């Protein structure tokens, strides 16, 4: 417990302190796949949608076409630390590469003022007009989602993760606030502010202590106990399991309802405590699905491919046992 007392006391939804890197990576060039959006000046700000990793997200309208977008503004001054610059550079690279119906689309990346030493970056993103699963959960009259809805959420997010993992991208911050919904009731993965492209010969190893710690898997929360690194893909699966469980019960599921988590409480619950019993009201298929996501030993955790064929997602009965 002495080690716990030496750690900072952090709250559930705050990002963790990040280490610095010795080199200062250059920012990649701007990215502009839309012929209608040529600069930041083409967009009119309408309102604030929320706050993402390191920046503010605005609802904006194209001045000519009237199309709506979400504009994520990142403040990146010339004195920003190396890690912050590296993460912004990585987010720009990821958003310029991904093209999936299950990932929020990017319509452009611009530097607000290329001549300024303060290199504010603007991400012009697909506008998801219904909002995040976090906001929908808080607005829900019942305080939780039905299994049918959660199964659909799982299907959409797993397809997004399958695409990302297939392109060696680890998200590292899957949670209700980063899963957005549009009027077609499509759920898409958003916010790549702490994501990573893994290029280590397929080992899929990560070591940085980043993300929202309430949704971190045991090996991510305490990488020192796992050789200093972890399987990022398996970490995304754990985060999805916690997210879906939270959507069902209406509160952070590893702690009793109403308990305010601090850093030490979360570390014990995630790394050392027993997984709480799944709700009796949940179906056997849903409880089995969560169990597949939430093995504390990452090597025993289901893969995204495994989960896509799980009966909870497919709606099919389990295969008959062969004796």
XYZ file of C-alpha atoms in Angstrom:
323
model
C 0.000 0.000 0.000
C 2.987 2.303 0.404
C 3.314 2.446 -3.360
C -0.279 3.627 -3.609
C 0.267 6.459 -1.146
C 3.169 7.694 -3.231
C 0.989 8.070 -6.323
C -1.062 11.212 -7.122
C -4.723 11.333 -6.140
C -6.532 11.578 -9.486
C -10.218 11.666 -10.387
C -11.966 9.330 -12.775
C -12.387 11.505 -15.868
C -9.128 13.474 -15.744
C -6.280 12.551 -18.099
C -3.127 11.243 -16.508
C 0.135 13.195 -16.377
C 2.220 12.351 -19.415
C 5.966 11.769 -19.688
C 8.135 13.878 -21.986
C 10.121 12.592 -24.959
C 13.621 13.817 -25.805
C 13.019 14.691 -29.458
C 10.678 17.303 -30.923
C 8.757 15.777 -33.848
C 7.634 18.028 -36.681
C 3.925 18.382 -37.343
C 2.746 16.667 -40.522
C 1.381 18.792 -43.363
C -2.251 19.834 -43.372
C -4.807 17.329 -44.626
C -7.696 18.421 -46.816
C -9.836 15.707 -48.457
C -12.850 17.998 -48.881
C -12.786 20.418 -51.838
C -15.283 22.676 -50.034
C -13.098 23.239 -46.960
C -9.884 24.993 -47.865
C -9.145 26.836 -44.627
C -10.330 27.495 -41.104
C -12.027 30.689 -42.393
C -14.561 28.642 -44.411
C -16.332 27.666 -41.176
C -18.694 29.588 -38.916
C -18.728 28.675 -35.220
C -22.220 27.964 -33.845
C -21.748 26.522 -30.349
C -19.508 24.500 -28.045
C -20.136 20.756 -28.230
C -17.707 19.663 -25.545
C -14.127 19.096 -24.607
C -11.888 16.433 -26.091
C -8.354 15.376 -25.254
C -6.363 18.606 -25.103
C -8.897 20.784 -26.894
C -12.386 22.189 -27.345
C -14.936 20.843 -29.821
C -17.290 23.283 -31.583
C -20.315 22.845 -33.787
C -19.566 24.725 -37.013
C -21.290 25.404 -40.314
C -19.733 25.777 -43.730
C -20.338 29.338 -44.859
C -21.262 28.347 -48.428
C -22.731 24.834 -48.317
C -24.304 25.122 -44.802
C -23.015 21.627 -44.034
C -22.465 20.986 -40.311
C -19.210 19.723 -38.844
C -17.537 19.297 -35.479
C -14.386 21.398 -35.162
C -11.820 20.210 -32.632
C -9.339 22.937 -31.768
C -6.034 21.946 -30.175
C -3.853 24.640 -28.639
C -0.239 23.779 -29.360
C 2.184 26.566 -28.522
C 5.843 26.664 -29.487
C 6.664 25.854 -25.857
C 4.421 22.764 -25.641
C 6.224 19.701 -24.300
C 7.551 17.059 -26.657
C 4.986 14.418 -25.709
C 2.070 16.767 -26.432
C 3.487 17.591 -29.850
C 4.123 13.926 -30.559
C 0.544 12.988 -29.677
C -0.927 15.750 -31.831
C 1.290 14.631 -34.689
C 0.085 11.042 -34.195
C -3.572 12.122 -34.050
C -3.127 14.054 -37.294
C -1.567 11.024 -38.947
C -4.299 8.660 -37.744
C -7.169 10.932 -38.790
C -5.628 11.432 -42.217
C -5.423 7.645 -42.689
C -8.629 6.167 -41.259
C -11.659 5.639 -43.487
C -14.323 3.507 -41.844
C -18.086 3.885 -41.372
C -17.501 2.976 -37.723
C -14.973 5.734 -37.024
C -15.819 9.453 -36.970
C -14.674 10.853 -40.315
C -12.176 13.659 -40.773
C -12.886 16.305 -43.431
C -9.761 18.372 -42.957
C -6.849 19.278 -40.692
C -5.595 22.856 -40.669
C -3.233 25.037 -38.726
C -5.306 28.015 -37.659
C -2.532 30.503 -38.452
C 0.477 28.960 -40.275
C 2.475 32.175 -39.719
C 2.056 32.165 -35.940
C 4.529 30.496 -33.551
C 1.470 29.132 -31.720
C 0.501 26.217 -33.943
C -3.172 25.790 -33.070
C -4.498 22.809 -35.033
C -8.097 22.500 -36.251
C -9.613 19.077 -36.966
C -12.762 19.297 -39.101
C -14.722 16.192 -38.141
C -17.984 14.480 -38.991
C -20.815 15.989 -36.957
C -22.504 13.309 -34.850
C -25.732 15.106 -34.107
C -27.149 12.920 -31.317
C -24.094 13.184 -29.064
C -21.971 10.768 -27.043
C -23.098 7.629 -25.251
C -22.021 9.332 -22.033
C -24.414 12.237 -22.598
C -27.215 9.880 -23.661
C -26.701 7.791 -20.537
C -27.017 10.865 -18.332
C -30.105 12.017 -20.231
C -31.788 8.615 -20.140
C -34.947 8.551 -18.084
C -34.144 5.024 -16.884
C -30.454 5.655 -16.218
C -29.309 2.761 -18.373
C -29.643 1.083 -21.779
C -31.418 -2.125 -22.736
C -29.467 -5.197 -23.805
C -30.764 -4.878 -27.369
C -29.313 -1.382 -27.664
C -26.054 -2.407 -25.978
C -25.673 -5.328 -28.391
C -25.980 -2.894 -31.306
C -23.462 -0.556 -29.690
C -21.085 -3.481 -29.215
C -21.460 -4.507 -32.858
C -20.667 -1.014 -34.167
C -17.736 -0.405 -31.825
C -16.235 -3.840 -32.434
C -16.317 -3.208 -36.176
C -14.567 0.089 -35.591
C -11.946 -1.581 -33.412
C -11.509 -4.343 -35.983
C -10.730 -1.711 -38.602
C -8.359 0.197 -36.311
C -6.526 -2.871 -35.036
C -6.256 -4.161 -38.598
C -4.395 -0.944 -39.402
C -2.210 -1.291 -36.266
C -3.966 1.551 -34.441
C -4.570 1.232 -30.706
C -7.216 3.657 -29.458
C -6.337 3.588 -25.710
C -9.347 5.647 -24.575
C -12.521 3.692 -25.355
C -15.249 5.008 -23.035
C -18.844 6.292 -23.354
C -17.711 9.888 -23.930
C -15.635 8.835 -26.964
C -18.393 6.847 -28.678
C -20.611 9.179 -30.693
C -24.074 8.653 -32.164
C -25.741 10.216 -35.192
C -29.406 10.506 -36.190
C -29.133 7.194 -38.072
C -28.287 5.621 -34.692
C -24.820 4.710 -35.903
C -22.192 4.538 -33.154
C -18.697 5.643 -34.145
C -15.345 5.794 -32.375
C -13.955 9.290 -31.802
C -11.044 11.125 -30.175
C -7.610 9.778 -31.068
C -5.773 12.162 -28.753
C -3.910 9.383 -26.921
C -3.989 6.737 -29.663
C -0.937 5.045 -31.125
C 0.154 3.356 -34.325
C 2.110 0.227 -33.373
C 4.976 -0.733 -35.660
C 6.763 -3.361 -33.602
C 6.580 -6.450 -35.764
C 3.078 -7.364 -34.645
C 3.850 -7.434 -30.921
C 1.248 -4.713 -30.374
C 3.104 -3.487 -27.298
C 2.462 -0.138 -25.654
C 4.067 1.397 -22.600
C 2.799 4.979 -22.205
C 0.521 5.593 -19.211
C -2.177 7.560 -21.019
C -5.944 7.596 -21.239
C -8.808 7.762 -18.738
C -7.683 5.564 -15.886
C -11.132 4.289 -14.845
C -11.318 2.418 -18.176
C -7.750 1.110 -18.151
C -7.109 -2.619 -18.013
C -4.927 -3.979 -15.170
C -1.829 -4.217 -17.353
C -2.319 -0.630 -18.527
C -2.973 0.758 -15.062
C 0.084 -1.002 -13.622
C 2.431 -1.724 -16.555
C 5.358 -2.155 -14.171
C 3.873 -5.467 -13.035
C 3.674 -6.648 -16.648
C 7.231 -6.108 -17.832
C 6.753 -2.389 -18.434
C 4.535 -2.786 -21.490
C 1.142 -4.137 -22.474
C -0.875 -5.423 -25.424
C -2.727 -2.344 -26.589
C -5.374 -4.282 -28.524
C -6.293 -6.308 -25.435
C -6.470 -3.065 -23.467
C -9.080 -1.708 -25.900
C -11.187 -4.846 -25.363
C -11.158 -4.364 -21.576
C -12.219 -0.724 -22.001
C -15.114 -1.791 -24.213
C -16.253 -4.306 -21.596
C -16.282 -1.671 -18.843
C -18.094 0.747 -21.163
C -20.884 -1.688 -22.058
C -21.316 -2.752 -18.440
C -21.622 0.919 -17.445
C -24.275 1.492 -20.108
C -26.289 -1.370 -18.609
C -26.121 -0.419 -14.918
C -25.908 3.376 -15.349
C -22.773 3.924 -13.227
C -19.077 2.993 -13.173
C -19.411 -0.756 -12.576
C -16.232 -1.640 -10.674
C -17.319 0.416 -7.659
C -20.625 0.650 -5.773
C -23.119 3.124 -7.176
C -22.460 6.624 -5.858
C -18.913 5.952 -4.646
C -16.533 8.719 -5.667
C -13.363 7.067 -6.986
C -9.876 8.273 -6.216
C -6.678 6.942 -7.740
C -5.911 4.371 -5.038
C -9.489 3.050 -4.983
C -9.475 2.598 -8.742
C -6.086 0.907 -8.784
C -7.211 -1.607 -6.178
C -10.503 -2.283 -7.979
C -8.874 -2.713 -11.385
C -5.597 -4.400 -10.516
C -6.181 -6.346 -7.289
C -9.877 -6.629 -6.464
C -12.250 -9.295 -7.694
C -14.475 -8.377 -10.623
C -17.926 -7.627 -9.119
C -20.717 -10.029 -9.967
C -22.533 -9.160 -13.158
C -26.190 -8.172 -12.636
C -28.616 -11.073 -12.202
C -31.004 -9.231 -14.511
C -28.521 -9.527 -17.403
C -28.876 -12.406 -19.819
C -26.429 -15.281 -19.771
C -25.109 -14.187 -23.176
C -24.407 -10.631 -22.003
C -22.720 -11.823 -18.811
C -20.585 -14.223 -20.828
C -19.673 -11.454 -23.273
C -18.534 -9.193 -20.403
C -16.574 -12.062 -18.882
C -14.757 -12.536 -22.211
C -13.792 -8.841 -22.211
C -12.746 -8.573 -18.582
C -10.202 -11.297 -17.901
C -7.550 -9.638 -15.743
C -4.910 -11.717 -17.549
C -4.800 -10.014 -20.960
C -3.615 -13.233 -22.643
C -6.936 -14.860 -21.674
C -9.016 -11.940 -22.898
C -11.121 -12.347 -26.048
C -9.973 -10.637 -29.225
C -12.142 -8.288 -31.254
C -12.567 -11.057 -33.827
C -13.755 -13.458 -31.120
C -16.270 -10.929 -29.824
C -17.699 -10.150 -33.260
C -18.851 -13.770 -33.464
C -20.147 -13.899 -29.886
C -23.879 -14.776 -29.632
C -24.562 -11.560 -27.706
C -23.484 -9.564 -30.788
C -24.758 -11.851 -33.539
C -28.093 -12.556 -31.853
C -27.657 -16.238 -32.657
C -27.928 -18.988 -30.040
C -24.635 -20.493 -28.852
C -23.352 -23.373 -30.920
C -24.408 -26.787 -29.606
C -21.792 -28.555 -27.545
C -20.290 -31.640 -29.205
C -19.739 -34.543 -26.808
